[in-house]
């Protein structure tokens, strides 16, 4: 499956980026690419490939961006598949990109496939781990594979935690930390909509490592007076399991994904993040920019990202009781919610610059071409 959005601009030099994702469902990496594509402008053309057939996040792109979306159904294998490598090498040769961009461990076969194509600049983006890995618990086989396959590759990461892992555990030398950013101004224009109930909300891919089951249990424990609602916005493989966990409770809804993120955050009173593993989550940056207080697990760079006022509501990973208690305290204290939300908005304006992120990525693409020039 493939289709085109936008037009390749006439005249001038256009840099073609081939982005290979394990999945192009709604998520932080996908939202970041959509924002980058708009900011980089017509001098870049994007070919986005999903290796699981899910292209849901293409809805985040608009007509101003020149982008092609394709799905490539690979053979499922417990190890690297020669058939998959051959198919991906053929894809790379067909697209003839100026830069190949691969994302996370799920695209590692595309890293191997590049070795069987003409010399192409390459950047590998690592944004975190799946449900079977964390910073503290990494698979030895994957550590060795990253060390071998990425040793001469530019590797981009969004967090200090992941930068340390790439340099120390994986022993990579060409690591660049590029901090995520958000469109602060657009997040001020969200519309609240009707409804007087207090809303605890979360936005993200519904994957096991996000542990939304923890959030559902914590919400039920925290909202003893049944005066609030919980909305978990997103799509992913855990959707049906979460619907089952929430069944019979009219306060809890899973409305699916949306491209109207400003309105979603304006609809919330509290943002909740319940992940077992994160790095520098864009959804939390967006929530802070929208002026929301945050209840979150202390994973990745989250404690460094939040405002000082919000720190008492960042709880130890794995401590479900502390997480539920933090959510209960936030629900019961409107004055703290307002003060923390204002502090988070100030922090987001200062720290999460969309323009700085776009320029950092532009320099990264220039560096990649220069290294292979």
Short mmCIF file of C-alpha atoms in Angstrom, two decimals:
data_model
loop_
_atom_site.label_atom_id
_atom_site.label_comp_id
_atom_site.label_asym_id
_atom_site.label_seq_id
_atom_site.Cartn_x
_atom_site.Cartn_y
_atom_site.Cartn_z
CA UNK A 1 0.00 0.00 0.00
CA UNK A 2 1.29 3.47 -0.80
CA UNK A 3 -0.07 6.92 -1.42
CA UNK A 4 1.14 10.49 -1.74
CA UNK A 5 0.41 13.66 0.24
CA UNK A 6 1.64 17.00 -1.07
CA UNK A 7 3.79 17.64 -4.10
CA UNK A 8 7.54 17.57 -4.61
CA UNK A 9 8.42 21.26 -5.03
CA UNK A 10 9.76 22.35 -8.39
CA UNK A 11 13.20 23.91 -8.61
CA UNK A 12 16.00 23.83 -6.07
CA UNK A 13 17.62 20.87 -4.37
CA UNK A 14 15.30 18.47 -2.56
CA UNK A 15 16.70 16.07 0.07
CA UNK A 16 14.90 12.73 0.05
CA UNK A 17 14.62 11.03 3.44
CA UNK A 18 13.59 7.36 3.65
CA UNK A 19 12.11 6.69 7.11
CA UNK A 20 11.78 3.01 8.08
CA UNK A 21 9.53 2.47 11.12
CA UNK A 22 8.59 -0.81 12.80
CA UNK A 23 5.08 0.68 12.86
CA UNK A 24 3.66 4.03 11.81
CA UNK A 25 0.78 3.96 14.29
CA UNK A 26 0.13 7.00 16.48
CA UNK A 27 3.05 7.63 18.84
CA UNK A 28 5.70 10.11 19.89
CA UNK A 29 8.23 9.32 17.14
CA UNK A 30 5.54 9.60 14.48
CA UNK A 31 4.19 12.89 15.88
CA UNK A 32 7.73 14.28 16.00
CA UNK A 33 8.35 13.38 12.35
CA UNK A 34 5.11 15.08 11.29
CA UNK A 35 6.17 18.23 13.14
CA UNK A 36 9.70 18.06 11.70
CA UNK A 37 8.39 17.58 8.17
CA UNK A 38 6.34 20.76 8.43
CA UNK A 39 9.25 22.69 9.92
CA UNK A 40 11.89 21.45 7.46
CA UNK A 41 9.75 22.68 4.59
CA UNK A 42 9.77 22.00 0.84
CA UNK A 43 13.51 21.34 0.60
CA UNK A 44 12.84 17.86 2.06
CA UNK A 45 10.75 15.00 0.72
CA UNK A 46 9.79 12.11 2.98
CA UNK A 47 9.19 8.46 2.14
CA UNK A 48 7.72 6.78 5.22
CA UNK A 49 7.67 2.98 5.45
CA UNK A 50 5.77 0.93 8.03
CA UNK A 51 6.99 -2.61 8.57
CA UNK A 52 3.77 -3.84 10.20
CA UNK A 53 1.32 -2.29 7.75
CA UNK A 54 -0.04 0.32 10.20
CA UNK A 55 0.00 3.80 8.66
CA UNK A 56 -2.44 5.46 11.06
CA UNK A 57 -0.12 8.35 11.94
CA UNK A 58 -0.11 9.60 8.35
CA UNK A 59 -3.19 11.58 9.50
CA UNK A 60 -0.76 13.83 11.41
CA UNK A 61 0.72 15.10 8.11
CA UNK A 62 -0.89 17.91 6.17
CA UNK A 63 -0.96 19.02 2.54
CA UNK A 64 2.03 21.34 2.97
CA UNK A 65 4.37 18.34 3.31
CA UNK A 66 5.69 16.24 0.44
CA UNK A 67 5.38 12.71 1.82
CA UNK A 68 4.80 9.20 0.50
CA UNK A 69 3.59 6.40 2.79
CA UNK A 70 4.16 2.71 2.15
CA UNK A 71 3.60 -0.51 4.04
CA UNK A 72 5.99 -3.44 3.68
CA UNK A 73 4.77 -6.64 5.29
CA UNK A 74 7.90 -8.48 6.39
CA UNK A 75 8.23 -12.14 7.25
CA UNK A 76 8.00 -12.59 11.03
CA UNK A 77 11.12 -14.16 12.44
CA UNK A 78 12.81 -14.55 15.82
CA UNK A 79 16.08 -13.44 14.23
CA UNK A 80 17.29 -11.50 11.20
CA UNK A 81 15.60 -12.84 8.06
CA UNK A 82 17.52 -12.96 4.74
CA UNK A 83 14.19 -12.58 2.90
CA UNK A 84 13.38 -9.40 4.83
CA UNK A 85 16.86 -8.01 4.25
CA UNK A 86 16.59 -8.67 0.51
CA UNK A 87 13.18 -6.94 0.35
CA UNK A 88 14.41 -3.92 2.30
CA UNK A 89 17.58 -3.64 0.23
CA UNK A 90 15.42 -3.64 -2.89
CA UNK A 91 13.24 -0.91 -1.35
CA UNK A 92 16.28 1.25 -0.57
CA UNK A 93 17.63 0.84 -4.10
CA UNK A 94 14.24 1.76 -5.56
CA UNK A 95 13.74 4.91 -3.48
CA UNK A 96 17.38 6.05 -3.82
CA UNK A 97 17.19 8.31 -0.75
CA UNK A 98 19.74 10.93 0.12
CA UNK A 99 19.56 9.70 3.75
CA UNK A 100 18.22 6.48 5.23
CA UNK A 101 16.55 6.94 8.63
CA UNK A 102 15.80 3.84 10.71
CA UNK A 103 13.86 3.80 13.97
CA UNK A 104 14.36 1.62 17.04
CA UNK A 105 15.23 -2.06 17.30
CA UNK A 106 12.25 -3.06 15.17
CA UNK A 107 13.94 -1.58 12.08
CA UNK A 108 17.29 -3.31 12.61
CA UNK A 109 16.85 -5.42 9.47
CA UNK A 110 16.83 -2.20 7.43
CA UNK A 111 20.18 -1.33 9.06
CA UNK A 112 21.54 -4.65 7.79
CA UNK A 113 19.92 -4.19 4.35
CA UNK A 114 21.76 -0.91 3.83
CA UNK A 115 25.03 -2.85 3.70
CA UNK A 116 23.81 -4.46 0.45
CA UNK A 117 22.98 -1.19 -1.32
CA UNK A 118 25.06 1.63 -2.80
CA UNK A 119 26.64 3.82 -0.12
CA UNK A 120 23.88 5.93 1.45
CA UNK A 121 24.15 8.24 4.49
CA UNK A 122 22.38 6.66 7.44
CA UNK A 123 20.95 7.87 10.78
CA UNK A 124 19.51 5.45 13.32
CA UNK A 125 17.00 6.90 15.80
CA UNK A 126 16.58 5.20 19.17
CA UNK A 127 13.69 6.52 21.26
CA UNK A 128 13.31 3.79 23.85
CA UNK A 129 12.39 0.19 24.44
CA UNK A 130 9.48 -2.18 24.05
CA UNK A 131 7.77 -4.07 26.87
CA UNK A 132 10.56 -6.64 27.16
CA UNK A 133 13.39 -4.15 27.81
CA UNK A 134 14.24 -1.16 29.98
CA UNK A 135 17.43 0.83 30.53
CA UNK A 136 18.22 -1.41 33.50
CA UNK A 137 17.18 -4.66 31.80
CA UNK A 138 18.46 -4.91 28.23
CA UNK A 139 18.85 -8.07 26.18
CA UNK A 140 22.53 -8.99 25.87
CA UNK A 141 21.99 -10.18 22.29
CA UNK A 142 20.55 -6.81 21.28
CA UNK A 143 23.34 -4.92 23.03
CA UNK A 144 25.90 -6.87 21.01
CA UNK A 145 23.95 -6.43 17.78
CA UNK A 146 23.66 -2.67 18.25
CA UNK A 147 27.35 -2.49 19.12
CA UNK A 148 28.24 -4.32 15.89
CA UNK A 149 25.69 -2.94 13.41
CA UNK A 150 25.70 0.71 14.56
CA UNK A 151 29.38 1.16 15.34
CA UNK A 152 29.99 3.55 12.41
CA UNK A 153 26.47 4.99 12.23
CA UNK A 154 25.14 8.32 13.46
CA UNK A 155 22.76 7.39 16.30
CA UNK A 156 20.27 10.02 17.51
CA UNK A 157 18.57 9.82 20.93
CA UNK A 158 16.19 12.21 22.75
CA UNK A 159 17.24 11.74 26.39
CA UNK A 160 20.27 11.78 28.67
CA UNK A 161 19.32 8.33 29.94
CA UNK A 162 19.39 6.81 26.46
CA UNK A 163 22.52 8.74 25.52
CA UNK A 164 24.32 7.13 28.45
CA UNK A 165 23.10 3.68 27.39
CA UNK A 166 24.26 4.21 23.80
CA UNK A 167 27.71 5.39 24.86
CA UNK A 168 28.35 3.07 27.80
CA UNK A 169 26.39 -0.16 27.25
CA UNK A 170 26.38 -0.19 23.43
CA UNK A 171 29.83 1.51 23.23
CA UNK A 172 28.85 3.68 20.28
CA UNK A 173 30.96 6.69 19.41
CA UNK A 174 28.71 8.67 17.02
CA UNK A 175 25.82 9.47 19.39
CA UNK A 176 23.91 12.73 19.18
CA UNK A 177 21.30 13.81 21.74
CA UNK A 178 18.56 15.88 20.13
CA UNK A 179 15.96 17.13 22.59
CA UNK A 180 12.33 16.91 21.57
CA UNK A 181 10.21 20.01 21.17
CA UNK A 182 6.55 20.93 20.75
CA UNK A 183 4.52 23.59 18.95
CA UNK A 184 3.89 25.70 22.05
CA UNK A 185 1.67 28.32 20.37
CA UNK A 186 -0.71 25.81 18.79
CA UNK A 187 -1.20 24.11 22.16
CA UNK A 188 -2.54 27.38 23.59
CA UNK A 189 -5.43 27.35 21.11
CA UNK A 190 -7.20 24.20 22.27
CA UNK A 191 -10.94 24.34 22.95
CA UNK A 192 -12.27 22.86 26.19
CA UNK A 193 -15.72 21.84 24.95
CA UNK A 194 -18.74 20.97 27.05
CA UNK A 195 -18.75 18.98 30.27
CA UNK A 196 -18.23 19.90 33.90
CA UNK A 197 -16.58 16.69 35.14
CA UNK A 198 -12.92 16.73 36.08
CA UNK A 199 -10.94 14.74 33.52
CA UNK A 200 -7.74 12.77 34.02
CA UNK A 201 -6.28 12.13 30.59
CA UNK A 202 -3.43 10.44 28.80
CA UNK A 203 -2.29 10.42 25.18
CA UNK A 204 -0.10 7.73 23.68
CA UNK A 205 0.33 4.48 21.83
CA UNK A 206 -1.58 1.70 23.58
CA UNK A 207 1.37 -0.65 24.03
CA UNK A 208 2.25 -2.89 27.00
CA UNK A 209 5.18 -0.74 28.17
CA UNK A 210 2.82 2.24 28.66
CA UNK A 211 1.07 0.21 31.40
CA UNK A 212 -2.31 1.89 31.12
CA UNK A 213 -3.65 -0.90 33.31
CA UNK A 214 -1.75 0.80 36.15
CA UNK A 215 -3.47 4.09 35.32
CA UNK A 216 -6.95 2.51 35.27
CA UNK A 217 -6.37 0.85 38.66
CA UNK A 218 -4.89 4.05 40.15
CA UNK A 219 -7.80 6.14 38.88
CA UNK A 220 -10.36 3.81 40.47
CA UNK A 221 -8.46 3.92 43.77
CA UNK A 222 -8.01 7.71 43.67
CA UNK A 223 -11.50 8.77 42.59
CA UNK A 224 -13.39 7.33 45.54
CA UNK A 225 -16.21 9.88 45.22
CA UNK A 226 -16.75 8.99 41.53
CA UNK A 227 -16.68 12.65 40.47
CA UNK A 228 -13.98 12.45 37.78
CA UNK A 229 -13.50 10.79 34.40
CA UNK A 230 -10.52 9.05 32.79
CA UNK A 231 -9.81 9.32 29.05
CA UNK A 232 -6.97 7.37 27.41
CA UNK A 233 -6.49 8.69 23.87
CA UNK A 234 -4.62 6.56 21.37
CA UNK A 235 -4.49 3.31 19.42
CA UNK A 236 -2.40 0.17 19.59
CA UNK A 237 -2.28 -3.53 20.39
CA UNK A 238 -3.51 -3.10 23.98
CA UNK A 239 -6.80 -1.43 23.00
CA UNK A 240 -9.07 -4.43 23.47
CA UNK A 241 -7.39 -5.51 26.72
CA UNK A 242 -7.79 -2.00 28.13
CA UNK A 243 -11.42 -1.80 27.06
CA UNK A 244 -11.99 -5.05 28.89
CA UNK A 245 -10.23 -3.70 31.99
CA UNK A 246 -12.44 -0.58 31.87
CA UNK A 247 -15.68 -2.40 31.08
CA UNK A 248 -18.58 -1.67 33.39
CA UNK A 249 -17.11 1.67 34.52
CA UNK A 250 -18.85 4.58 32.74
CA UNK A 251 -16.20 6.99 34.02
CA UNK A 252 -13.47 5.45 31.82
CA UNK A 253 -13.31 5.87 28.04
CA UNK A 254 -10.84 5.02 25.26
CA UNK A 255 -11.95 7.23 22.36
CA UNK A 256 -9.18 6.22 19.95
CA UNK A 257 -6.47 8.33 18.31
CA UNK A 258 -6.82 11.94 17.18
CA UNK A 259 -4.84 14.50 15.22
CA UNK A 260 -6.50 17.38 17.16
CA UNK A 261 -4.06 17.28 20.06
CA UNK A 262 -4.59 20.88 21.24
CA UNK A 263 -8.30 20.27 21.84
CA UNK A 264 -7.55 17.00 23.65
CA UNK A 265 -5.19 18.61 26.15
CA UNK A 266 -7.58 21.54 26.65
CA UNK A 267 -10.20 18.94 27.55
CA UNK A 268 -8.05 17.49 30.37
CA UNK A 269 -7.59 18.75 33.94
CA UNK A 270 -4.71 16.39 34.83
CA UNK A 271 -2.28 14.58 32.55
CA UNK A 272 -1.25 11.09 33.67
CA UNK A 273 1.61 8.96 32.40
CA UNK A 274 1.94 5.45 33.82
CA UNK A 275 4.76 3.92 31.74
CA UNK A 276 7.27 1.29 32.80
CA UNK A 277 9.78 2.78 30.36
CA UNK A 278 10.03 6.22 28.70
CA UNK A 279 12.78 8.57 27.59
CA UNK A 280 11.59 12.14 26.89
CA UNK A 281 7.89 11.73 26.09
CA UNK A 282 6.46 14.29 23.68
CA UNK A 283 2.96 13.79 25.11
CA UNK A 284 4.17 15.04 28.49
CA UNK A 285 5.81 18.06 26.86
CA UNK A 286 2.55 18.84 25.06
CA UNK A 287 0.56 18.49 28.29
CA UNK A 288 2.94 20.84 30.10
CA UNK A 289 2.75 23.36 27.26
CA UNK A 290 -1.05 23.21 27.55
CA UNK A 291 -0.73 24.14 31.22
CA UNK A 292 -1.59 20.79 32.77
CA UNK A 293 -0.28 19.31 36.03
CA UNK A 294 1.28 15.87 35.57
CA UNK A 295 1.20 12.62 37.54
CA UNK A 296 3.87 10.27 36.17
CA UNK A 297 6.23 7.43 36.91
CA UNK A 298 9.86 8.48 37.31
CA UNK A 299 11.36 6.82 34.25
CA UNK A 300 13.77 8.19 31.64
CA UNK A 301 14.27 11.96 31.86
CA UNK A 302 10.81 12.71 33.29
CA UNK A 303 12.01 14.14 36.61
CA UNK A 304 14.32 16.55 34.77
CA UNK A 305 11.59 17.56 32.33
CA UNK A 306 8.90 18.57 34.81
CA UNK A 307 8.75 21.80 36.81
CA UNK A 308 10.02 21.86 40.39
CA UNK A 309 6.45 22.35 41.62
CA UNK A 310 5.34 19.13 39.90
CA UNK A 311 8.11 16.90 41.31
CA UNK A 312 6.11 15.58 44.33
CA UNK A 313 3.73 13.92 41.85
CA UNK A 314 6.48 12.00 40.00
CA UNK A 315 6.51 8.60 41.68
CA UNK A 316 9.04 5.73 41.85
CA UNK A 317 8.70 3.22 39.00
CA UNK A 318 6.84 0.09 40.05
CA UNK A 319 5.30 1.67 43.16
CA UNK A 320 1.62 1.48 42.21
CA UNK A 321 0.43 2.59 45.63
CA UNK A 322 2.51 5.78 45.49
CA UNK A 323 1.21 6.45 41.98
CA UNK A 324 -2.44 6.09 43.07
CA UNK A 325 -1.82 8.31 46.12
CA UNK A 326 -0.23 11.02 43.95
CA UNK A 327 -3.22 10.97 41.62
CA UNK A 328 -5.62 11.18 44.57
CA UNK A 329 -3.76 14.20 46.00
CA UNK A 330 -3.87 15.92 42.61
CA UNK A 331 -7.60 15.28 42.24
CA UNK A 332 -8.33 16.70 45.68
CA UNK A 333 -6.34 19.96 45.44
CA UNK A 334 -7.55 22.43 42.76
CA UNK A 335 -5.21 25.22 43.90
CA UNK A 336 -2.17 22.97 43.51
CA UNK A 337 -3.38 21.85 40.09
CA UNK A 338 -3.60 25.45 38.90
CA UNK A 339 -0.19 26.46 40.30
CA UNK A 340 1.57 23.36 38.97
CA UNK A 341 -0.06 23.73 35.56
CA UNK A 342 1.14 27.33 35.30
CA UNK A 343 4.68 26.31 36.32
CA UNK A 344 4.66 23.51 33.75
CA UNK A 345 3.59 25.93 31.01
CA UNK A 346 6.48 28.26 31.89
CA UNK A 347 8.92 25.33 31.86
CA UNK A 348 7.60 24.12 28.50
CA UNK A 349 7.97 27.57 26.93
CA UNK A 350 11.59 27.75 28.06
CA UNK A 351 12.74 24.17 27.53
CA UNK A 352 10.75 22.50 24.74
CA UNK A 353 11.41 24.71 21.73
CA UNK A 354 10.04 23.38 18.43
CA UNK A 355 12.31 25.73 16.47
CA UNK A 356 15.43 24.57 18.30
CA UNK A 357 14.52 20.95 17.65
CA UNK A 358 13.98 21.53 13.92
CA UNK A 359 17.32 23.29 13.54
CA UNK A 360 19.08 20.52 15.46
CA UNK A 361 17.64 17.93 13.07
CA UNK A 362 18.58 20.03 10.06
CA UNK A 363 22.19 20.08 11.31
CA UNK A 364 22.04 16.33 11.91
CA UNK A 365 20.96 15.69 8.31
CA UNK A 366 23.77 17.95 7.08
CA UNK A 367 26.24 16.02 9.24
CA UNK A 368 25.02 12.68 7.90
CA UNK A 369 25.53 13.77 4.31
CA UNK A 370 28.92 15.21 5.12
CA UNK A 371 30.10 12.00 6.78
CA UNK A 372 29.26 10.03 3.67
CA UNK A 373 30.19 12.67 1.11
#
